[in-house]
Amino acid sequence: MKRTRSILQSLSVIIIVSAAVVWFAFGANEGWTKTSKPVKTVDEVTGIDGITYEEGFFPGIDFFAAAVLLSGLLFSVRFLLPKQNKVKTKQQKT
Amino acid sequence: MNKNIVATLLVTGLASLALAEPQTFDFKDPKGVNNAVFNLDAPLEAITGSANGVSGTVKFDAEKPAATTGTIVVAAESLHVPNSMMKEHMHGGQWLDVARHKEISFEAKELKNVKTDGNKTTAEAVGTITLKGVSKDMTVPVTLTYLKDKLSLRVPNLKGDLLVIRSTFTIKRSDFGINPGAPTDKVSDEIELTLSIAGAAAK
């Protein structure tokens, strides 16, 4: 049981750290997660900014929030698990 | 001798009359650069996207820019936002319903307060905007830039002129029945539209 608690704790830390790294690496976008990004190219004759979209995954604040939630959930589950040592000592007393 | 002079004057006169006719500029851009950008700035969320499915024609006379008329059409299907789920919702029946209302258009009937400086004309276009099947009369500011003989720079082997139109104005989504019940703190009622388009008139 102690091993499970330790795994859950490690997982929650890994998730939140990984999500933070990914989110910051993509520019810490405070908007929603995007599946395409606008790219502007100026037409030299008319001066118009042409807009095309680059496909990809660009994580937003919702991505980071979901990671924080999942991490918190795993960390909370850790506290719900019975502490084996205390049970043993109680059994030993009786 | 006199007959020759009269004939020359007649031909010159007819030629200048012919030149005075307005040109028809086609806004279906083969380069796909023409676009309309929309921006909704709500307190909780800002949504920005664009559309590049621009077409339509405008009649423009460089000598009489005030007489400019025409219609610009944007294919509703071409409206794009960077979030795919948001785009799906935006195209859906509750919002723009692009399956039923395939086009967004502005028909310019006349220009007011026309000011021309060189090849640039600023004015107010009086016309009708149609969005999601609802038509509304509007007056919007426009800037027209006439680029004489510049078509060949964009489309090789084609001689002609270009007309660049720029306009920024605001509409209300509630006026056009675009999910009027949606909370305005998340999706702004005001939509700022910025049109940047170039039309070509081949000679």
PDB file of C-alpha atoms in Angstrom:
ATOM      1  CA  MET A   1       0.000   0.000   0.000  1.00  0.00           C
ATOM      2  CA  LYS A   2       2.863   2.304   0.814  1.00  0.00           C
ATOM      3  CA  ARG A   3       4.193   1.625  -2.705  1.00  0.00           C
ATOM      4  CA  THR A   4       0.853   2.608  -4.297  1.00  0.00           C
ATOM      5  CA  ARG A   5       0.776   5.847  -2.309  1.00  0.00           C
ATOM      6  CA  SER A   6       4.306   6.613  -3.432  1.00  0.00           C
ATOM      7  CA  ILE A   7       3.446   5.868  -7.100  1.00  0.00           C
ATOM      8  CA  LEU A   8       0.394   8.169  -6.954  1.00  0.00           C
ATOM      9  CA  GLN A   9       2.445  10.962  -5.420  1.00  0.00           C
ATOM     10  CA  SER A  10       5.161  10.608  -8.053  1.00  0.00           C
ATOM     11  CA  LEU A  11       2.585  10.491 -10.869  1.00  0.00           C
ATOM     12  CA  SER A  12       0.865  13.661  -9.681  1.00  0.00           C
ATOM     13  CA  VAL A  13       4.212  15.489  -9.572  1.00  0.00           C
ATOM     14  CA  ILE A  14       5.255  14.157 -13.013  1.00  0.00           C
ATOM     15  CA  ILE A  15       1.920  15.231 -14.567  1.00  0.00           C
ATOM     16  CA  ILE A  16       1.970  18.776 -13.215  1.00  0.00           C
ATOM     17  CA  VAL A  17       5.654  19.331 -14.022  1.00  0.00           C
ATOM     18  CA  SER A  18       5.322  17.878 -17.572  1.00  0.00           C
ATOM     19  CA  ALA A  19       2.195  19.961 -18.254  1.00  0.00           C
ATOM     20  CA  ALA A  20       3.918  23.110 -16.997  1.00  0.00           C
ATOM     21  CA  VAL A  21       6.970  22.439 -19.187  1.00  0.00           C
ATOM     22  CA  VAL A  22       4.825  21.789 -22.294  1.00  0.00           C
ATOM     23  CA  TRP A  23       2.604  24.819 -21.597  1.00  0.00           C
ATOM     24  CA  PHE A  24       5.601  27.139 -21.124  1.00  0.00           C
ATOM     25  CA  ALA A  25       7.416  25.644 -24.133  1.00  0.00           C
ATOM     26  CA  PHE A  26       4.463  26.623 -26.341  1.00  0.00           C
ATOM     27  CA  GLY A  27       4.518  30.197 -25.025  1.00  0.00           C
ATOM     28  CA  ALA A  28       2.281  29.922 -21.919  1.00  0.00           C
ATOM     29  CA  ASN A  29      -0.805  30.749 -23.989  1.00  0.00           C
ATOM     30  CA  GLU A  30      -3.520  32.099 -21.661  1.00  0.00           C
ATOM     31  CA  GLY A  31      -6.319  31.399 -24.148  1.00  0.00           C
ATOM     32  CA  TRP A  32      -7.941  28.092 -25.094  1.00  0.00           C
ATOM     33  CA  THR A  33      -5.982  25.208 -26.591  1.00  0.00           C
ATOM     34  CA  LYS A  34      -5.627  25.679 -30.350  1.00  0.00           C
ATOM     35  CA  THR A  35      -5.395  23.138 -33.154  1.00  0.00           C
ATOM     36  CA  SER A  36      -4.101  25.668 -35.673  1.00  0.00           C
ATOM     37  CA  LYS A  37      -2.141  28.897 -35.557  1.00  0.00           C
ATOM     38  CA  PRO A  38      -2.528  31.902 -37.891  1.00  0.00           C
ATOM     39  CA  VAL A  39       0.478  32.790 -40.021  1.00  0.00           C
ATOM     40  CA  LYS A  40       0.513  36.196 -41.729  1.00  0.00           C
ATOM     41  CA  THR A  41       2.271  36.897 -45.018  1.00  0.00           C
ATOM     42  CA  VAL A  42       2.234  40.331 -46.607  1.00  0.00           C
ATOM     43  CA  ASP A  43       1.258  40.598 -50.267  1.00  0.00           C
ATOM     44  CA  GLU A  44       3.863  43.031 -51.573  1.00  0.00           C
ATOM     45  CA  VAL A  45       1.720  44.501 -54.347  1.00  0.00           C
ATOM     46  CA  THR A  46      -1.459  45.195 -52.396  1.00  0.00           C
ATOM     47  CA  GLY A  47      -0.019  45.406 -48.868  1.00  0.00           C
ATOM     48  CA  ILE A  48      -2.687  43.010 -47.620  1.00  0.00           C
ATOM     49  CA  ASP A  49      -1.803  40.630 -44.788  1.00  0.00           C
ATOM     50  CA  GLY A  50      -2.712  37.186 -46.105  1.00  0.00           C
ATOM     51  CA  ILE A  51      -3.675  34.708 -43.388  1.00  0.00           C
ATOM     52  CA  THR A  52      -2.974  30.981 -43.555  1.00  0.00           C
ATOM     53  CA  TYR A  53      -3.204  28.469 -40.710  1.00  0.00           C
ATOM     54  CA  GLU A  54      -0.479  26.129 -39.515  1.00  0.00           C
ATOM     55  CA  GLU A  55      -1.976  22.891 -38.194  1.00  0.00           C
ATOM     56  CA  GLY A  56      -0.699  21.611 -34.839  1.00  0.00           C
ATOM     57  CA  PHE A  57      -1.356  21.333 -31.120  1.00  0.00           C
ATOM     58  CA  PHE A  58      -0.878  24.554 -29.183  1.00  0.00           C
ATOM     59  CA  PRO A  59      -1.794  24.034 -25.495  1.00  0.00           C
ATOM     60  CA  GLY A  60      -3.761  26.731 -23.741  1.00  0.00           C
ATOM     61  CA  ILE A  61      -4.701  27.463 -20.153  1.00  0.00           C
ATOM     62  CA  ASP A  62      -7.394  24.716 -20.262  1.00  0.00           C
ATOM     63  CA  PHE A  63      -4.651  22.125 -20.952  1.00  0.00           C
ATOM     64  CA  PHE A  64      -2.664  23.302 -17.917  1.00  0.00           C
ATOM     65  CA  ALA A  65      -5.808  23.506 -15.753  1.00  0.00           C
ATOM     66  CA  ALA A  66      -6.772  19.917 -16.696  1.00  0.00           C
ATOM     67  CA  ALA A  67      -3.274  18.743 -15.729  1.00  0.00           C
ATOM     68  CA  VAL A  68      -3.494  20.553 -12.367  1.00  0.00           C
ATOM     69  CA  LEU A  69      -6.903  18.948 -11.755  1.00  0.00           C
ATOM     70  CA  LEU A  70      -5.697  15.452 -12.630  1.00  0.00           C
ATOM     71  CA  SER A  71      -2.580  15.908 -10.546  1.00  0.00           C
ATOM     72  CA  GLY A  72      -4.626  17.115  -7.570  1.00  0.00           C
ATOM     73  CA  LEU A  73      -7.016  14.187  -7.961  1.00  0.00           C
ATOM     74  CA  LEU A  74      -4.194  11.637  -7.896  1.00  0.00           C
ATOM     75  CA  PHE A  75      -2.645  13.352  -4.901  1.00  0.00           C
ATOM     76  CA  SER A  76      -5.996  13.298  -3.061  1.00  0.00           C
ATOM     77  CA  VAL A  77      -6.543   9.586  -3.786  1.00  0.00           C
ATOM     78  CA  ARG A  78      -3.259   9.004  -2.011  1.00  0.00           C
ATOM     79  CA  PHE A  79      -4.827  10.209   1.255  1.00  0.00           C
ATOM     80  CA  LEU A  80      -7.840   7.894   0.846  1.00  0.00           C
ATOM     81  CA  LEU A  81      -5.667   4.812   0.883  1.00  0.00           C
ATOM     82  CA  PRO A  82      -5.308   3.205   4.345  1.00  0.00           C
ATOM     83  CA  LYS A  83      -1.986   3.648   6.025  1.00  0.00           C
ATOM     84  CA  GLN A  84      -0.690   0.082   6.454  1.00  0.00           C
ATOM     85  CA  ASN A  85       1.669   0.823   9.334  1.00  0.00           C
ATOM     86  CA  LYS A  86      -1.044   2.230  11.609  1.00  0.00           C
ATOM     87  CA  VAL A  87      -3.297  -0.796  10.947  1.00  0.00           C
ATOM     88  CA  LYS A  88      -0.468  -3.117  11.856  1.00  0.00           C
ATOM     89  CA  THR A  89       0.252  -1.345  15.133  1.00  0.00           C
ATOM     90  CA  LYS A  90      -3.427  -1.436  16.067  1.00  0.00           C
ATOM     91  CA  GLN A  91      -3.527  -5.162  15.303  1.00  0.00           C
ATOM     92  CA  GLN A  92      -0.390  -5.676  17.347  1.00  0.00           C
ATOM     93  CA  LYS A  93      -1.945  -3.889  20.358  1.00  0.00           C
ATOM     94  CA  THR A  94      -5.059  -6.126  20.315  1.00  0.00           C
TER      95      THR A  94
ATOM     96  CA  MET B   1      -7.355  68.924 -93.575  1.00  0.00           C
ATOM     97  CA  ASN B   2     -10.316  70.116 -91.485  1.00  0.00           C
ATOM     98  CA  LYS B   3     -11.999  66.742 -91.968  1.00  0.00           C
ATOM     99  CA  ASN B   4      -8.923  65.031 -90.526  1.00  0.00           C
ATOM    100  CA  ILE B   5      -8.916  67.308 -87.471  1.00  0.00           C
ATOM    101  CA  VAL B   6     -12.642  66.707 -86.898  1.00  0.00           C
ATOM    102  CA  ALA B   7     -12.152  62.944 -87.277  1.00  0.00           C
ATOM    103  CA  THR B   8      -9.222  62.950 -84.852  1.00  0.00           C
ATOM    104  CA  LEU B   9     -11.207  64.942 -82.284  1.00  0.00           C
ATOM    105  CA  LEU B  10     -14.162  62.600 -82.694  1.00  0.00           C
ATOM    106  CA  VAL B  11     -12.040  59.510 -82.193  1.00  0.00           C
ATOM    107  CA  THR B  12     -10.283  61.071 -79.176  1.00  0.00           C
ATOM    108  CA  GLY B  13     -13.628  62.088 -77.719  1.00  0.00           C
ATOM    109  CA  LEU B  14     -15.093  58.606 -78.171  1.00  0.00           C
ATOM    110  CA  ALA B  15     -11.961  57.044 -76.702  1.00  0.00           C
ATOM    111  CA  SER B  16     -12.125  59.249 -73.611  1.00  0.00           C
ATOM    112  CA  LEU B  17     -15.818  58.411 -73.260  1.00  0.00           C
ATOM    113  CA  ALA B  18     -14.958  54.739 -73.402  1.00  0.00           C
ATOM    114  CA  LEU B  19     -12.216  55.243 -70.805  1.00  0.00           C
ATOM    115  CA  ALA B  20     -14.626  57.034 -68.505  1.00  0.00           C
ATOM    116  CA  GLU B  21     -16.698  53.891 -68.132  1.00  0.00           C
ATOM    117  CA  PRO B  22     -16.389  52.252 -64.731  1.00  0.00           C
ATOM    118  CA  GLN B  23     -14.227  49.160 -64.525  1.00  0.00           C
ATOM    119  CA  THR B  24     -15.535  45.965 -62.982  1.00  0.00           C
ATOM    120  CA  PHE B  25     -13.147  44.516 -60.410  1.00  0.00           C
ATOM    121  CA  ASP B  26     -13.416  40.827 -59.604  1.00  0.00           C
ATOM    122  CA  PHE B  27     -12.595  40.003 -55.971  1.00  0.00           C
ATOM    123  CA  LYS B  28     -12.190  36.261 -56.413  1.00  0.00           C
ATOM    124  CA  ASP B  29      -8.497  36.213 -55.550  1.00  0.00           C
ATOM    125  CA  PRO B  30      -6.495  33.382 -57.136  1.00  0.00           C
ATOM    126  CA  LYS B  31      -3.776  33.928 -54.532  1.00  0.00           C
ATOM    127  CA  GLY B  32      -6.217  33.514 -51.633  1.00  0.00           C
ATOM    128  CA  VAL B  33      -4.857  36.592 -49.869  1.00  0.00           C
ATOM    129  CA  ASN B  34      -8.191  38.418 -49.535  1.00  0.00           C
ATOM    130  CA  ASN B  35      -9.586  38.035 -46.059  1.00  0.00           C
ATOM    131  CA  ALA B  36     -12.081  39.187 -43.487  1.00  0.00           C
ATOM    132  CA  VAL B  37     -10.967  39.117 -39.857  1.00  0.00           C
ATOM    133  CA  PHE B  38     -13.516  38.975 -37.028  1.00  0.00           C
ATOM    134  CA  ASN B  39     -12.806  39.819 -33.421  1.00  0.00           C
ATOM    135  CA  LEU B  40     -15.076  39.329 -30.410  1.00  0.00           C
ATOM    136  CA  ASP B  41     -13.587  40.808 -27.248  1.00  0.00           C
ATOM    137  CA  ALA B  42     -15.674  39.632 -24.262  1.00  0.00           C
ATOM    138  CA  PRO B  43     -14.551  40.219 -20.633  1.00  0.00           C
ATOM    139  CA  LEU B  44     -13.832  36.500 -20.105  1.00  0.00           C
ATOM    140  CA  GLU B  45     -12.782  35.456 -23.575  1.00  0.00           C
ATOM    141  CA  ALA B  46     -11.441  36.986 -26.763  1.00  0.00           C
ATOM    142  CA  ILE B  47     -12.210  35.180 -30.008  1.00  0.00           C
ATOM    143  CA  THR B  48     -10.374  36.029 -33.202  1.00  0.00           C
ATOM    144  CA  GLY B  49     -10.711  34.304 -36.552  1.00  0.00           C
ATOM    145  CA  SER B  50     -10.750  34.953 -40.258  1.00  0.00           C
ATOM    146  CA  ALA B  51     -12.378  34.004 -43.539  1.00  0.00           C
ATOM    147  CA  ASN B  52     -10.700  33.806 -46.924  1.00  0.00           C
ATOM    148  CA  GLY B  53     -13.571  32.684 -49.155  1.00  0.00           C
ATOM    149  CA  VAL B  54     -14.019  36.161 -50.631  1.00  0.00           C
ATOM    150  CA  SER B  55     -15.689  36.847 -53.976  1.00  0.00           C
ATOM    151  CA  GLY B  56     -17.885  39.506 -55.603  1.00  0.00           C
ATOM    152  CA  THR B  57     -17.546  42.408 -57.997  1.00  0.00           C
ATOM    153  CA  VAL B  58     -17.205  46.157 -57.600  1.00  0.00           C
ATOM    154  CA  LYS B  59     -17.749  48.791 -60.287  1.00  0.00           C
ATOM    155  CA  PHE B  60     -15.192  51.566 -59.852  1.00  0.00           C
ATOM    156  CA  ASP B  61     -14.354  54.586 -61.947  1.00  0.00           C
ATOM    157  CA  ALA B  62     -11.065  56.268 -61.032  1.00  0.00           C
ATOM    158  CA  GLU B  63     -12.497  59.573 -62.325  1.00  0.00           C
ATOM    159  CA  LYS B  64     -15.724  59.197 -60.325  1.00  0.00           C
ATOM    160  CA  PRO B  65     -15.010  57.144 -57.205  1.00  0.00           C
ATOM    161  CA  ALA B  66     -18.251  58.384 -55.644  1.00  0.00           C
ATOM    162  CA  ALA B  67     -20.174  56.272 -58.166  1.00  0.00           C
ATOM    163  CA  THR B  68     -18.666  53.033 -56.822  1.00  0.00           C
ATOM    164  CA  THR B  69     -21.134  50.187 -56.299  1.00  0.00           C
ATOM    165  CA  GLY B  70     -20.826  46.459 -55.877  1.00  0.00           C
ATOM    166  CA  THR B  71     -21.232  43.388 -53.720  1.00  0.00           C
ATOM    167  CA  ILE B  72     -18.647  41.541 -51.663  1.00  0.00           C
ATOM    168  CA  VAL B  73     -19.463  37.979 -50.636  1.00  0.00           C
ATOM    169  CA  VAL B  74     -17.760  35.838 -47.989  1.00  0.00           C
ATOM    170  CA  ALA B  75     -18.366  32.082 -47.965  1.00  0.00           C
ATOM    171  CA  ALA B  76     -19.628  31.282 -44.443  1.00  0.00           C
ATOM    172  CA  GLU B  77     -17.932  27.859 -44.618  1.00  0.00           C
ATOM    173  CA  SER B  78     -14.530  29.600 -44.872  1.00  0.00           C
ATOM    174  CA  LEU B  79     -14.811  31.204 -41.419  1.00  0.00           C
ATOM    175  CA  HIS B  80     -12.009  29.787 -39.292  1.00  0.00           C
ATOM    176  CA  VAL B  81     -10.995  29.989 -35.626  1.00  0.00           C
ATOM    177  CA  PRO B  82      -7.839  28.326 -34.266  1.00  0.00           C
ATOM    178  CA  ASN B  83      -9.763  25.902 -32.015  1.00  0.00           C
ATOM    179  CA  SER B  84     -11.385  23.084 -34.014  1.00  0.00           C
ATOM    180  CA  MET B  85     -14.198  22.479 -31.496  1.00  0.00           C
ATOM    181  CA  MET B  86     -14.992  26.182 -31.384  1.00  0.00           C
ATOM    182  CA  LYS B  87     -15.050  26.227 -35.192  1.00  0.00           C
ATOM    183  CA  GLU B  88     -17.503  23.312 -35.253  1.00  0.00           C
ATOM    184  CA  HIS B  89     -19.797  25.155 -32.820  1.00  0.00           C
ATOM    185  CA  MET B  90     -19.457  28.430 -34.756  1.00  0.00           C
ATOM    186  CA  HIS B  91     -20.543  26.712 -38.000  1.00  0.00           C
ATOM    187  CA  GLY B  92     -23.423  24.925 -36.243  1.00  0.00           C
ATOM    188  CA  GLY B  93     -27.134  25.726 -36.302  1.00  0.00           C
ATOM    189  CA  GLN B  94     -27.137  27.672 -33.018  1.00  0.00           C
ATOM    190  CA  TRP B  95     -24.486  30.110 -34.213  1.00  0.00           C
ATOM    191  CA  LEU B  96     -23.933  30.787 -37.953  1.00  0.00           C
ATOM    192  CA  ASP B  97     -25.757  27.767 -39.401  1.00  0.00           C
ATOM    193  CA  VAL B  98     -23.474  27.678 -42.441  1.00  0.00           C
ATOM    194  CA  ALA B  99     -25.265  24.662 -43.914  1.00  0.00           C
ATOM    195  CA  ARG B 100     -28.373  26.822 -44.483  1.00  0.00           C
ATOM    196  CA  HIS B 101     -26.844  30.282 -44.791  1.00  0.00           C
ATOM    197  CA  LYS B 102     -23.871  29.779 -47.065  1.00  0.00           C
ATOM    198  CA  GLU B 103     -23.008  33.418 -47.750  1.00  0.00           C
ATOM    199  CA  ILE B 104     -22.333  36.614 -45.862  1.00  0.00           C
ATOM    200  CA  SER B 105     -22.562  39.644 -48.114  1.00  0.00           C
ATOM    201  CA  PHE B 106     -22.341  43.408 -48.236  1.00  0.00           C
ATOM    202  CA  GLU B 107     -23.981  45.247 -51.094  1.00  0.00           C
ATOM    203  CA  ALA B 108     -22.668  48.799 -51.481  1.00  0.00           C
ATOM    204  CA  LYS B 109     -25.324  51.033 -53.071  1.00  0.00           C
ATOM    205  CA  GLU B 110     -23.552  54.403 -52.855  1.00  0.00           C
ATOM    206  CA  LEU B 111     -20.568  56.184 -51.367  1.00  0.00           C
ATOM    207  CA  LYS B 112     -20.872  59.280 -49.167  1.00  0.00           C
ATOM    208  CA  ASN B 113     -18.320  61.815 -47.857  1.00  0.00           C
ATOM    209  CA  VAL B 114     -15.907  60.839 -50.602  1.00  0.00           C
ATOM    210  CA  LYS B 115     -12.371  62.240 -50.313  1.00  0.00           C
ATOM    211  CA  THR B 116      -9.706  61.399 -52.870  1.00  0.00           C
ATOM    212  CA  ASP B 117      -6.008  61.996 -52.438  1.00  0.00           C
ATOM    213  CA  GLY B 118      -3.861  60.592 -55.241  1.00  0.00           C
ATOM    214  CA  ASN B 119      -4.811  56.955 -55.742  1.00  0.00           C
ATOM    215  CA  LYS B 120      -6.494  56.690 -52.347  1.00  0.00           C
ATOM    216  CA  THR B 121     -10.175  57.362 -51.711  1.00  0.00           C
ATOM    217  CA  THR B 122     -11.828  57.355 -48.316  1.00  0.00           C
ATOM    218  CA  ALA B 123     -15.592  57.290 -48.021  1.00  0.00           C
ATOM    219  CA  GLU B 124     -18.609  55.882 -46.232  1.00  0.00           C
ATOM    220  CA  ALA B 125     -20.249  53.008 -48.062  1.00  0.00           C
ATOM    221  CA  VAL B 126     -24.014  52.886 -47.713  1.00  0.00           C
ATOM    222  CA  GLY B 127     -25.370  49.422 -48.234  1.00  0.00           C
ATOM    223  CA  THR B 128     -26.922  46.253 -46.910  1.00  0.00           C
ATOM    224  CA  ILE B 129     -25.193  43.520 -44.975  1.00  0.00           C
ATOM    225  CA  THR B 130     -26.756  40.055 -45.032  1.00  0.00           C
ATOM    226  CA  LEU B 131     -25.715  37.562 -42.402  1.00  0.00           C
ATOM    227  CA  LYS B 132     -27.494  34.341 -41.372  1.00  0.00           C
ATOM    228  CA  GLY B 133     -30.402  35.296 -43.596  1.00  0.00           C
ATOM    229  CA  VAL B 134     -30.923  38.678 -41.896  1.00  0.00           C
ATOM    230  CA  SER B 135     -30.389  41.856 -43.936  1.00  0.00           C
ATOM    231  CA  LYS B 136     -29.582  45.162 -42.286  1.00  0.00           C
ATOM    232  CA  ASP B 137     -28.829  48.574 -43.787  1.00  0.00           C
ATOM    233  CA  MET B 138     -25.458  49.906 -42.689  1.00  0.00           C
ATOM    234  CA  THR B 139     -22.988  52.674 -43.414  1.00  0.00           C
ATOM    235  CA  VAL B 140     -19.381  51.583 -43.113  1.00  0.00           C
ATOM    236  CA  PRO B 141     -16.077  53.435 -43.570  1.00  0.00           C
ATOM    237  CA  VAL B 142     -14.034  52.283 -46.565  1.00  0.00           C
ATOM    238  CA  THR B 143     -10.655  53.060 -48.063  1.00  0.00           C
ATOM    239  CA  LEU B 144     -10.171  52.326 -51.751  1.00  0.00           C
ATOM    240  CA  THR B 145      -6.697  52.255 -53.268  1.00  0.00           C
ATOM    241  CA  TYR B 146      -6.541  52.218 -57.052  1.00  0.00           C
ATOM    242  CA  LEU B 147      -3.390  50.532 -58.367  1.00  0.00           C
ATOM    243  CA  LYS B 148      -3.259  51.272 -62.068  1.00  0.00           C
ATOM    244  CA  ASP B 149      -1.469  48.700 -64.257  1.00  0.00           C
ATOM    245  CA  LYS B 150      -0.387  46.651 -61.234  1.00  0.00           C
ATOM    246  CA  LEU B 151      -2.277  43.445 -62.043  1.00  0.00           C
ATOM    247  CA  SER B 152       0.674  41.950 -63.927  1.00  0.00           C
ATOM    248  CA  LEU B 153       2.759  42.153 -60.741  1.00  0.00           C
ATOM    249  CA  ARG B 154       0.346  39.731 -59.071  1.00  0.00           C
ATOM    250  CA  VAL B 155      -0.754  37.646 -62.040  1.00  0.00           C
ATOM    251  CA  PRO B 156       1.958  37.358 -64.703  1.00  0.00           C
ATOM    252  CA  ASN B 157       0.774  37.636 -68.341  1.00  0.00           C
ATOM    253  CA  LEU B 158      -2.317  39.568 -67.272  1.00  0.00           C
ATOM    254  CA  LYS B 159      -2.485  43.302 -67.827  1.00  0.00           C
ATOM    255  CA  GLY B 160      -4.892  45.457 -65.878  1.00  0.00           C
ATOM    256  CA  ASP B 161      -5.592  47.333 -62.678  1.00  0.00           C
ATOM    257  CA  LEU B 162      -6.057  46.448 -59.036  1.00  0.00           C
ATOM    258  CA  LEU B 163      -8.439  47.909 -56.492  1.00  0.00           C
ATOM    259  CA  VAL B 164      -7.685  47.394 -52.800  1.00  0.00           C
ATOM    260  CA  ILE B 165     -10.566  47.855 -50.367  1.00  0.00           C
ATOM    261  CA  ARG B 166     -10.104  48.083 -46.621  1.00  0.00           C
ATOM    262  CA  SER B 167     -12.834  48.520 -44.052  1.00  0.00           C
ATOM    263  CA  THR B 168     -13.236  48.071 -40.320  1.00  0.00           C
ATOM    264  CA  PHE B 169     -16.647  48.213 -38.706  1.00  0.00           C
ATOM    265  CA  THR B 170     -18.670  46.658 -35.910  1.00  0.00           C
ATOM    266  CA  ILE B 171     -21.895  44.666 -35.993  1.00  0.00           C
ATOM    267  CA  LYS B 172     -23.954  43.088 -33.233  1.00  0.00           C
ATOM    268  CA  ARG B 173     -24.526  39.341 -33.334  1.00  0.00           C
ATOM    269  CA  SER B 174     -27.892  39.819 -31.606  1.00  0.00           C
ATOM    270  CA  ASP B 175     -29.042  41.898 -34.619  1.00  0.00           C
ATOM    271  CA  PHE B 176     -28.511  38.874 -36.864  1.00  0.00           C
ATOM    272  CA  GLY B 177     -29.903  36.168 -34.581  1.00  0.00           C
ATOM    273  CA  ILE B 178     -26.490  34.589 -33.910  1.00  0.00           C
ATOM    274  CA  ASN B 179     -27.204  32.752 -30.662  1.00  0.00           C
ATOM    275  CA  PRO B 180     -28.607  35.908 -29.022  1.00  0.00           C
ATOM    276  CA  GLY B 181     -29.067  34.060 -25.707  1.00  0.00           C
ATOM    277  CA  ALA B 182     -25.361  33.284 -25.296  1.00  0.00           C
ATOM    278  CA  PRO B 183     -23.773  35.096 -22.305  1.00  0.00           C
ATOM    279  CA  THR B 184     -22.033  38.275 -23.454  1.00  0.00           C
ATOM    280  CA  ASP B 185     -19.294  37.985 -20.819  1.00  0.00           C
ATOM    281  CA  LYS B 186     -18.033  34.896 -22.679  1.00  0.00           C
ATOM    282  CA  VAL B 187     -18.979  35.732 -26.269  1.00  0.00           C
ATOM    283  CA  SER B 188     -19.147  39.428 -27.018  1.00  0.00           C
ATOM    284  CA  ASP B 189     -22.288  40.779 -28.664  1.00  0.00           C
ATOM    285  CA  GLU B 190     -20.144  43.147 -30.705  1.00  0.00           C
ATOM    286  CA  ILE B 191     -18.192  41.693 -33.613  1.00  0.00           C
ATOM    287  CA  GLU B 192     -15.444  43.824 -35.097  1.00  0.00           C
ATOM    288  CA  LEU B 193     -14.967  43.032 -38.777  1.00  0.00           C
ATOM    289  CA  THR B 194     -11.882  44.002 -40.753  1.00  0.00           C
ATOM    290  CA  LEU B 195     -11.999  43.528 -44.493  1.00  0.00           C
ATOM    291  CA  SER B 196      -8.767  43.582 -46.543  1.00  0.00           C
ATOM    292  CA  ILE B 197      -9.414  42.666 -50.158  1.00  0.00           C
ATOM    293  CA  ALA B 198      -8.016  43.267 -53.605  1.00  0.00           C
ATOM    294  CA  GLY B 199      -9.940  43.030 -56.863  1.00  0.00           C
ATOM    295  CA  ALA B 200      -8.618  42.738 -60.390  1.00  0.00           C
ATOM    296  CA  ALA B 201      -9.838  44.291 -63.641  1.00  0.00           C
ATOM    297  CA  ALA B 202      -8.053  42.782 -66.636  1.00  0.00           C
ATOM    298  CA  LYS B 203      -7.643  44.832 -69.822  1.00  0.00           C
TER     299      LYS B 203
END
